[in-house]
Short mmCIF file of C-alpha atoms in Angstrom, two decimals:
data_model
loop_
_atom_site.label_atom_id
_atom_site.label_comp_id
_atom_site.label_asym_id
_atom_site.label_seq_id
_atom_site.Cartn_x
_atom_site.Cartn_y
_atom_site.Cartn_z
CA MET A 6 -185.56 -76.04 22.55
CA SER A 7 -186.03 -72.26 22.87
CA ASN A 8 -182.57 -71.57 21.38
CA HIS A 9 -183.40 -73.89 18.49
CA LEU A 10 -186.64 -72.03 17.83
CA VAL A 11 -184.87 -68.66 17.99
CA THR A 12 -182.26 -69.90 15.51
CA LYS A 13 -184.98 -71.13 13.16
CA THR A 14 -186.77 -67.78 13.46
CA HIS A 15 -183.62 -65.83 12.59
CA CYS A 16 -182.91 -68.16 9.68
CA ALA A 17 -186.45 -67.72 8.39
CA THR A 18 -186.14 -63.94 8.72
CA GLY A 19 -182.85 -63.97 6.84
CA LEU A 20 -184.29 -66.12 4.04
CA GLN A 21 -187.28 -63.80 3.73
CA THR A 22 -184.94 -60.80 3.43
CA ILE A 23 -182.85 -62.51 0.76
CA SER A 24 -185.91 -63.64 -1.20
CA ARG A 25 -187.36 -60.14 -0.98
CA ARG A 26 -184.17 -58.66 -2.42
CA ILE A 27 -184.12 -61.25 -5.22
CA VAL A 28 -187.73 -60.52 -6.14
CA MET A 29 -187.10 -56.77 -6.13
CA SER A 30 -184.00 -57.30 -8.27
CA TRP A 31 -186.00 -59.28 -10.83
CA ILE A 32 -188.78 -56.72 -10.84
CA LEU A 33 -186.44 -53.76 -11.28
CA GLY A 34 -184.46 -55.68 -13.87
CA GLY A 35 -187.65 -56.44 -15.76
CA VAL A 36 -188.71 -52.80 -15.64
CA TYR A 37 -185.27 -51.73 -16.84
CA CYS A 38 -185.32 -54.23 -19.70
CA GLY A 39 -188.85 -53.14 -20.59
CA ILE A 40 -187.75 -49.52 -20.83
CA ILE A 41 -184.84 -50.52 -23.09
CA TRP A 42 -187.14 -52.58 -25.31
CA LEU A 43 -189.68 -49.76 -25.47
CA VAL A 44 -187.11 -47.09 -26.36
CA PHE A 45 -184.93 -49.04 -28.78
CA ALA A 46 -187.19 -51.75 -30.23
CA LYS A 47 -190.82 -50.71 -29.99
CA LEU A 48 -190.73 -46.93 -30.38
CA LYS A 49 -187.26 -46.85 -31.96
CA LEU A 50 -186.50 -43.51 -30.39
CA MET A 51 -182.78 -44.22 -30.50
CA ARG A 52 -180.46 -46.49 -32.45
CA LEU A 53 -178.88 -49.22 -30.30
CA SER A 54 -175.17 -49.37 -31.00
CA LEU A 55 -172.62 -51.75 -29.52
CA PRO A 56 -171.00 -49.17 -27.19
CA LEU A 57 -174.42 -48.04 -26.00
CA ALA A 58 -175.48 -51.65 -25.41
CA ILE A 59 -172.35 -52.25 -23.34
CA ILE A 60 -173.07 -49.14 -21.28
CA LEU A 61 -176.71 -50.15 -20.74
CA ALA A 62 -175.71 -53.69 -19.76
CA SER A 63 -173.17 -52.49 -17.19
CA VAL A 64 -174.59 -49.27 -15.78
CA GLY A 65 -178.20 -50.43 -15.45
CA PRO A 66 -177.60 -53.42 -13.14
CA GLY A 67 -175.19 -51.30 -11.09
CA LEU A 68 -177.84 -48.64 -10.60
CA ILE A 69 -180.34 -51.32 -9.61
CA VAL A 70 -177.94 -52.68 -6.98
CA VAL A 71 -177.31 -49.18 -5.61
CA LEU A 72 -181.05 -48.44 -5.56
CA LEU A 73 -181.80 -51.67 -3.68
CA PHE A 74 -179.02 -50.98 -1.18
CA CYS A 75 -180.34 -47.49 -0.49
CA ALA A 76 -183.90 -48.79 -0.27
CA GLN A 77 -183.20 -51.45 2.34
CA TYR A 78 -180.90 -49.20 4.39
CA PHE A 79 -182.47 -45.74 4.32
CA HIS A 80 -186.11 -46.89 4.44
CA PRO A 81 -186.60 -49.59 7.14
CA TYR A 82 -189.10 -52.29 6.28
CA THR A 83 -190.45 -55.12 8.44
CA LYS A 84 -192.98 -57.91 8.23
CA GLN A 85 -193.42 -57.83 12.01
CA ALA A 86 -196.10 -55.30 12.88
CA ILE A 87 -198.78 -56.01 15.47
CA VAL A 88 -201.51 -54.28 17.46
CA ILE A 89 -201.07 -54.65 21.23
CA ALA A 90 -204.19 -54.88 23.41
CA GLN A 91 -204.41 -54.08 27.12
CA ILE A 92 -205.39 -57.27 28.94
CA ASP A 93 -205.82 -57.58 32.72
CA PRO A 94 -205.74 -61.01 34.40
CA ILE A 95 -208.57 -61.04 36.94
CA THR A 96 -208.42 -62.89 40.25
CA ALA A 97 -209.74 -62.42 43.78
CA GLN A 98 -207.10 -60.97 46.14
CA LEU A 99 -208.07 -63.12 49.13
CA SER A 100 -205.76 -64.05 52.01
CA THR A 101 -207.84 -67.15 52.80
CA ASN A 102 -209.79 -69.58 50.66
CA GLY A 103 -213.38 -68.81 49.72
CA ARG A 104 -216.04 -70.20 47.38
CA VAL A 105 -217.50 -68.33 44.43
CA LYS A 106 -221.11 -67.44 45.13
CA GLU A 107 -222.31 -65.95 41.83
CA VAL A 108 -220.96 -64.95 38.41
CA PHE A 109 -222.56 -61.89 36.82
CA VAL A 110 -220.84 -61.66 33.42
CA SER A 111 -220.76 -63.62 30.20
CA PRO A 112 -217.82 -63.97 27.83
CA ASN A 113 -217.32 -61.27 25.18
CA VAL A 114 -220.21 -59.10 26.38
CA PRO A 115 -219.34 -55.38 26.80
CA ILE A 116 -219.44 -54.12 30.39
CA GLN A 117 -218.59 -50.85 32.11
CA ALA A 118 -216.06 -49.96 34.76
CA GLY A 119 -217.33 -50.88 38.22
CA ASP A 120 -219.72 -53.60 37.06
CA VAL A 121 -219.60 -56.69 39.30
CA LEU A 122 -217.83 -59.63 37.65
CA PHE A 123 -218.37 -62.23 40.37
CA THR A 124 -218.75 -62.54 44.13
CA VAL A 125 -217.28 -64.86 46.75
CA ASP A 126 -219.37 -66.08 49.70
CA PRO A 127 -218.88 -63.20 52.19
CA ILE A 128 -220.06 -64.95 55.39
CA PRO A 129 -216.62 -66.22 56.56
CA TYR A 130 -215.10 -62.82 55.86
CA GLU A 131 -217.93 -60.98 57.64
CA ASN A 132 -217.33 -63.22 60.65
CA ALA A 133 -213.62 -62.41 60.48
CA VAL A 134 -214.46 -58.70 60.51
CA GLU A 135 -216.65 -59.11 63.60
CA VAL A 136 -213.92 -61.07 65.38
CA ALA A 137 -211.39 -58.39 64.46
CA LYS A 138 -213.71 -55.65 65.76
CA ALA A 139 -214.10 -57.49 69.06
CA GLY A 140 -210.34 -57.91 69.30
CA LEU A 141 -209.84 -54.20 68.64
CA GLU A 142 -212.37 -53.26 71.32
CA GLN A 143 -210.63 -55.51 73.82
CA ALA A 144 -207.28 -53.98 72.88
CA LYS A 145 -208.66 -50.48 73.47
CA GLN A 146 -209.94 -51.51 76.90
CA ASN A 147 -206.53 -52.96 77.74
CA VAL A 148 -204.95 -49.63 76.83
CA GLN A 149 -207.37 -47.79 79.12
CA LEU A 150 -206.69 -50.27 81.91
CA SER A 151 -202.94 -49.87 81.48
CA GLU A 152 -203.22 -46.08 81.50
CA SER A 153 -205.28 -46.19 84.71
CA THR A 154 -202.61 -48.43 86.23
CA VAL A 155 -200.04 -45.78 85.35
CA GLU A 156 -202.08 -43.11 87.13
CA LEU A 157 -202.44 -45.35 90.17
CA SER A 158 -198.69 -46.05 90.15
CA ARG A 159 -197.95 -42.33 89.99
CA ALA A 160 -200.20 -41.69 92.99
CA THR A 161 -198.49 -44.52 94.87
CA LEU A 162 -195.10 -43.02 94.00
CA VAL A 163 -196.13 -39.60 95.32
CA ARG A 164 -197.34 -41.17 98.56
CA ALA A 165 -194.13 -43.24 98.87
CA LYS A 166 -192.02 -40.10 98.47
CA ALA A 167 -194.05 -38.36 101.18
CA ASP A 168 -193.71 -41.35 103.51
CA LEU A 169 -189.96 -41.46 102.90
CA THR A 170 -189.63 -37.75 103.67
CA TYR A 171 -191.58 -38.22 106.92
CA ALA A 172 -189.55 -41.32 107.88
CA THR A 173 -186.26 -39.52 107.12
CA ASN A 174 -187.18 -36.57 109.31
CA ASP A 175 -188.40 -38.87 112.09
CA ARG A 176 -185.18 -40.92 112.00
CA ASP A 177 -183.02 -37.79 112.14
CA ARG A 178 -185.06 -36.41 115.03
CA TYR A 179 -184.71 -39.63 117.09
CA GLN A 180 -180.98 -39.75 116.38
CA LYS A 181 -180.57 -36.28 117.90
CA LEU A 182 -182.81 -37.16 120.85
CA ARG A 183 -180.85 -40.34 121.44
CA GLU A 184 -177.59 -38.40 121.50
CA SER A 185 -179.02 -36.00 124.11
CA GLY A 186 -180.68 -38.83 126.09
CA GLY A 187 -184.21 -37.75 125.22
CA ALA A 188 -185.13 -41.03 123.44
CA SER A 189 -184.53 -44.70 124.06
CA GLN A 190 -182.63 -47.08 121.77
CA ASP A 191 -185.85 -48.94 120.90
CA GLU A 192 -187.51 -45.74 119.69
CA LEU A 193 -184.51 -44.96 117.49
CA GLU A 194 -184.49 -48.47 116.03
CA ARG A 195 -188.22 -48.24 115.23
CA ALA A 196 -187.59 -44.92 113.44
CA VAL A 197 -184.72 -46.43 111.44
CA THR A 198 -186.84 -49.46 110.53
CA LEU A 199 -189.66 -47.19 109.35
CA PHE A 200 -187.16 -45.24 107.22
CA GLN A 201 -185.87 -48.43 105.59
CA GLN A 202 -189.40 -49.63 104.87
CA SER A 203 -190.33 -46.26 103.33
CA ASP A 204 -187.19 -46.28 101.18
CA ALA A 205 -187.99 -49.80 99.94
CA ALA A 206 -191.59 -48.77 99.26
CA LEU A 207 -190.36 -45.84 97.16
CA THR A 208 -188.11 -48.13 95.11
CA GLN A 209 -191.01 -50.53 94.57
CA ALA A 210 -193.31 -47.65 93.55
CA GLU A 211 -190.77 -46.44 90.98
CA GLN A 212 -190.48 -49.94 89.52
CA SER A 213 -194.26 -50.30 89.44
CA LEU A 214 -194.60 -47.00 87.54
CA LYS A 215 -191.94 -48.08 85.05
CA GLN A 216 -193.65 -51.45 84.56
CA ALA A 217 -197.01 -49.74 84.12
CA GLY A 218 -195.50 -47.50 81.41
CA ILE A 219 -194.17 -50.56 79.59
CA SER A 220 -197.60 -52.17 79.86
CA VAL A 221 -199.15 -49.12 78.20
CA GLY A 222 -196.69 -49.41 75.30
CA VAL A 223 -197.45 -53.11 74.91
CA ALA A 224 -201.20 -52.48 75.06
CA LYS A 225 -200.96 -49.74 72.41
CA ALA A 226 -198.88 -52.02 70.18
CA LYS A 227 -201.55 -54.72 70.50
CA GLN A 228 -204.19 -52.11 69.67
CA THR A 229 -202.28 -51.18 66.50
CA GLN A 230 -202.02 -54.86 65.65
CA ALA A 231 -205.76 -55.28 66.21
CA GLU A 232 -206.46 -52.28 63.96
CA THR A 233 -204.30 -53.82 61.24
CA THR A 234 -206.08 -57.15 61.62
CA LEU A 235 -209.43 -55.38 61.26
CA ALA A 236 -208.22 -53.47 58.19
CA ASN A 237 -207.04 -56.72 56.58
CA ALA A 238 -210.33 -58.43 57.39
CA GLU A 239 -212.30 -55.53 55.91
CA TYR A 240 -210.08 -55.59 52.82
CA ASP A 241 -210.72 -59.32 52.39
CA LEU A 242 -214.44 -58.64 52.71
CA GLN A 243 -214.23 -55.99 50.00
CA GLN A 244 -212.39 -58.42 47.74
CA THR A 245 -215.30 -60.83 47.83
CA THR A 246 -216.92 -58.54 45.26
CA VAL A 247 -214.74 -58.40 42.15
CA LYS A 248 -215.51 -55.50 39.79
CA ALA A 249 -214.47 -54.54 36.28
CA PRO A 250 -211.38 -52.28 36.35
CA ALA A 251 -212.43 -50.38 33.21
CA ASP A 252 -214.78 -50.46 30.24
CA GLY A 253 -214.29 -53.59 28.16
CA TYR A 254 -215.29 -57.23 28.14
CA VAL A 255 -214.33 -60.57 29.66
CA THR A 256 -212.94 -63.55 27.82
CA ASN A 257 -211.43 -66.89 28.86
CA LEU A 258 -214.01 -67.08 31.67
CA GLN A 259 -212.91 -69.96 33.91
CA VAL A 260 -214.79 -69.14 37.12
CA HIS A 261 -218.11 -70.70 38.17
CA PRO A 262 -220.27 -70.86 41.32
CA GLY A 263 -218.82 -73.18 43.95
CA MET A 264 -215.25 -72.81 42.73
CA LEU A 265 -212.69 -72.47 45.52
CA LEU A 266 -210.46 -69.40 45.30
CA GLY A 267 -207.54 -68.48 47.50
CA PRO A 268 -204.03 -67.03 47.67
CA ALA A 269 -202.63 -69.76 45.40
CA THR A 270 -205.36 -69.42 42.76
CA GLY A 271 -204.26 -67.89 39.48
CA PRO A 272 -206.32 -65.62 37.20
CA VAL A 273 -209.82 -66.92 36.52
CA MET A 274 -210.60 -64.69 33.53
CA SER A 275 -209.01 -62.21 31.15
CA PHE A 276 -210.37 -58.68 30.97
CA ILE A 277 -209.91 -56.87 27.66
CA ARG A 278 -209.89 -53.11 28.14
CA ASP A 279 -211.46 -50.84 25.59
CA THR A 280 -208.68 -49.06 23.74
CA ASP A 281 -208.18 -45.60 25.22
CA GLU A 282 -207.48 -42.55 23.11
CA ARG A 283 -203.73 -42.73 23.73
CA GLN A 284 -203.50 -46.29 22.37
CA LYS A 285 -206.13 -46.06 19.65
CA GLY A 286 -204.68 -46.68 16.22
CA VAL A 287 -201.19 -47.51 17.52
CA VAL A 288 -199.30 -50.32 15.79
CA VAL A 289 -196.01 -51.70 17.11
CA ALA A 290 -193.47 -52.59 14.41
CA VAL A 291 -190.19 -54.40 15.08
CA PHE A 292 -187.07 -53.42 13.11
CA VAL A 293 -183.55 -54.84 13.11
CA GLU A 294 -180.79 -52.68 14.55
CA LYS A 295 -179.11 -52.19 11.16
CA ASN A 296 -181.22 -49.15 10.35
CA PHE A 297 -183.29 -48.73 13.52
CA LEU A 298 -181.37 -45.62 14.58
CA ARG A 299 -182.40 -43.87 11.35
CA ILE A 300 -186.00 -43.85 12.54
CA ARG A 301 -187.16 -40.60 14.10
CA THR A 302 -190.39 -39.34 15.64
CA ASP A 303 -193.00 -38.04 13.16
CA GLN A 304 -191.46 -39.75 10.12
CA TYR A 305 -193.93 -40.94 7.48
CA ALA A 306 -194.85 -44.62 7.66
CA GLU A 307 -197.00 -47.05 5.70
CA LEU A 308 -198.61 -50.26 6.90
CA ALA A 309 -200.13 -53.22 5.09
CA MET A 310 -202.29 -55.00 7.64
CA ASP A 311 -203.53 -58.53 7.01
CA ALA A 312 -207.03 -57.41 8.00
CA TYR A 313 -207.16 -54.92 5.08
CA PRO A 314 -205.75 -56.65 1.97
CA GLY A 315 -205.04 -54.38 -0.95
CA GLU A 316 -205.00 -51.25 1.22
CA ILE A 317 -202.17 -49.13 2.56
CA LEU A 318 -202.63 -47.47 5.95
CA THR A 319 -200.59 -44.32 6.44
CA GLY A 320 -199.27 -43.01 9.72
CA ARG A 321 -196.47 -41.33 11.61
CA VAL A 322 -193.79 -42.64 13.94
CA LEU A 323 -195.04 -41.97 17.45
CA ASN A 324 -191.89 -43.02 19.30
CA SER A 325 -189.33 -45.79 19.46
CA ILE A 326 -188.35 -48.07 22.32
CA ASN A 327 -184.58 -47.71 22.54
CA VAL A 328 -183.95 -50.91 24.46
CA SER A 329 -184.22 -54.62 23.86
CA GLY A 330 -184.39 -57.64 26.11
CA LYS A 331 -180.84 -58.47 25.08
CA GLY A 332 -179.68 -55.33 26.87
CA GLN A 333 -180.99 -56.50 30.24
CA LEU A 334 -179.07 -58.59 32.76
CA VAL A 335 -180.86 -60.77 35.27
CA ALA A 336 -179.58 -60.44 38.84
CA GLY A 337 -177.87 -63.59 40.02
CA GLY A 338 -174.84 -65.03 41.72
CA MET A 339 -173.01 -65.91 38.51
CA VAL A 340 -171.02 -63.53 36.32
CA PRO A 341 -172.84 -63.20 32.95
CA THR A 342 -171.27 -64.94 29.96
CA ASP A 343 -172.08 -64.93 26.25
CA LEU A 344 -173.59 -61.47 26.45
CA ALA A 345 -173.77 -61.14 22.66
CA ASP A 346 -174.97 -64.07 20.55
CA GLY A 347 -174.17 -62.49 17.19
CA LYS A 348 -177.80 -62.41 16.06
CA PRO A 349 -179.39 -59.11 14.99
CA THR A 350 -181.19 -57.34 17.79
CA GLN A 351 -184.72 -56.13 17.13
CA PHE A 352 -186.25 -52.91 18.46
CA ALA A 353 -189.88 -51.81 18.65
CA VAL A 354 -191.31 -48.67 17.06
CA ARG A 355 -194.82 -47.34 17.77
CA ILE A 356 -196.66 -46.02 14.72
CA GLN A 357 -199.81 -43.88 14.98
CA LEU A 358 -202.32 -44.30 12.13
CA ASP A 359 -203.61 -41.16 10.42
CA ASP A 360 -207.16 -42.45 9.89
CA VAL A 361 -208.03 -44.32 13.06
CA ASP A 362 -211.81 -44.49 12.68
CA SER A 363 -211.79 -45.92 9.15
CA TYR A 364 -209.45 -48.77 10.03
CA PRO A 365 -210.32 -50.32 13.40
CA LEU A 366 -207.71 -52.88 14.39
CA PRO A 367 -208.32 -55.60 17.00
CA GLY A 368 -205.60 -56.59 19.43
CA GLY A 369 -203.23 -59.05 17.82
CA ALA A 370 -203.81 -57.85 14.24
CA GLN A 371 -200.60 -58.30 12.24
CA GLY A 372 -199.11 -56.78 9.16
CA GLN A 373 -196.08 -55.14 7.57
CA ALA A 374 -194.64 -51.68 8.03
CA ALA A 375 -192.23 -49.35 6.31
CA VAL A 376 -190.75 -46.09 7.56
CA TYR A 377 -189.51 -43.50 5.08
CA THR A 378 -186.69 -41.55 6.66
CA GLY A 379 -186.42 -38.76 4.07
CA ASP A 380 -182.87 -39.71 3.03
CA VAL A 381 -182.42 -40.73 -0.63
CA GLN A 382 -186.14 -40.43 -1.19
CA ILE A 383 -186.07 -42.01 -4.64
CA ALA A 384 -184.89 -45.23 -2.96
CA GLY A 385 -188.23 -45.41 -1.17
CA ILE A 386 -190.00 -46.28 -4.43
CA PRO A 387 -189.04 -50.00 -4.34
CA ILE A 388 -190.19 -50.21 -0.71
CA MET A 389 -193.50 -48.57 -1.63
CA PHE A 390 -193.94 -51.05 -4.45
CA LEU A 391 -192.99 -53.98 -2.23
CA ILE A 392 -195.41 -53.15 0.60
CA ARG A 393 -198.25 -52.58 -1.88
CA ALA A 394 -197.53 -55.85 -3.63
CA ASN A 395 -197.56 -57.69 -0.31
CA SER A 396 -200.81 -55.97 0.63
CA TRP A 397 -202.46 -57.32 -2.52
CA MET A 398 -200.97 -60.74 -1.82
CA ASN A 399 -202.95 -60.77 1.42
CA TYR A 400 -205.99 -61.61 -0.70
CA LEU A 401 -204.36 -64.96 -1.50
CA PHE A 402 -202.31 -65.83 1.58
#
């Protein structure tokens, strides 16, 4: 269906171009014939001979064809010019569902940046914040408890090392006494047993200290997680109050008290921003690639907007967008095919009006545009005539 519509659009564009050329040919031919009639028949400034008539009949149409060719090539013209508005889709960025409590705005009424658009019942989100705060406090206490366990394990390790040193010395002393007959076998065995117990206690103390260190890391990780949970809960609470992102007004208002909003809910209203100074008086015109590259920044342009029939708005080329959707490939697992469909590619050009205040243009306003490149300037006359004629035709159609 979409390909069929695109084909119909291109066909319609081609027919409009052909009809425009035919009309211009008839107009220029009529003007040429009128000049001949005026010079040779009405005013009789010259005598019309057969050789002269042959020259006029052959050279004149040829000049008209050349003029039309230069006009349509050196001075781009389009019937696709539009004013683009900045529109923000508004929704509540909530991670859980909530019900709208109150709506503070009305459609198409000007508001300022920061004004409250609507609110969501904050009670569940306030409770979530309190729960998150309690969880964070518990996590902090667990960190303190784990750190105190580390200190206790370190003290135990120091004591175990001292006990092992004492037991080692005692064992060595009894071994020497036993060799000299100054100690019994039972006393030596008790000293050896004490040494083994002290060595095992040291190993256990080292493991306990290591485990306590791991517990501290786990406790700190849980504290970080609790802090993140609290931050998310506070963010959700902030999102229960939805404010205007800029000066402008709301339209397509689809939100009402009691409405359930959540992560899966789409935009509930459209926010139309006031046009900033950078976008004020900017019209986007679309030209075919045949003569798009002849357009340069600061070239003179004329526009015939439907909102101002009979008037020509002058301006300058602000910049051009040197890319089209046809030049973009979508990432996928298949190798692209049919990259070029043979249809003319269209490119956008931004035109800045000279008199912005006298001709306010709402978003979506359409019209026609012509850019005069400066090459073969006389060929711009038919384009000037054409755009003015179409501007006057806006009174009828």
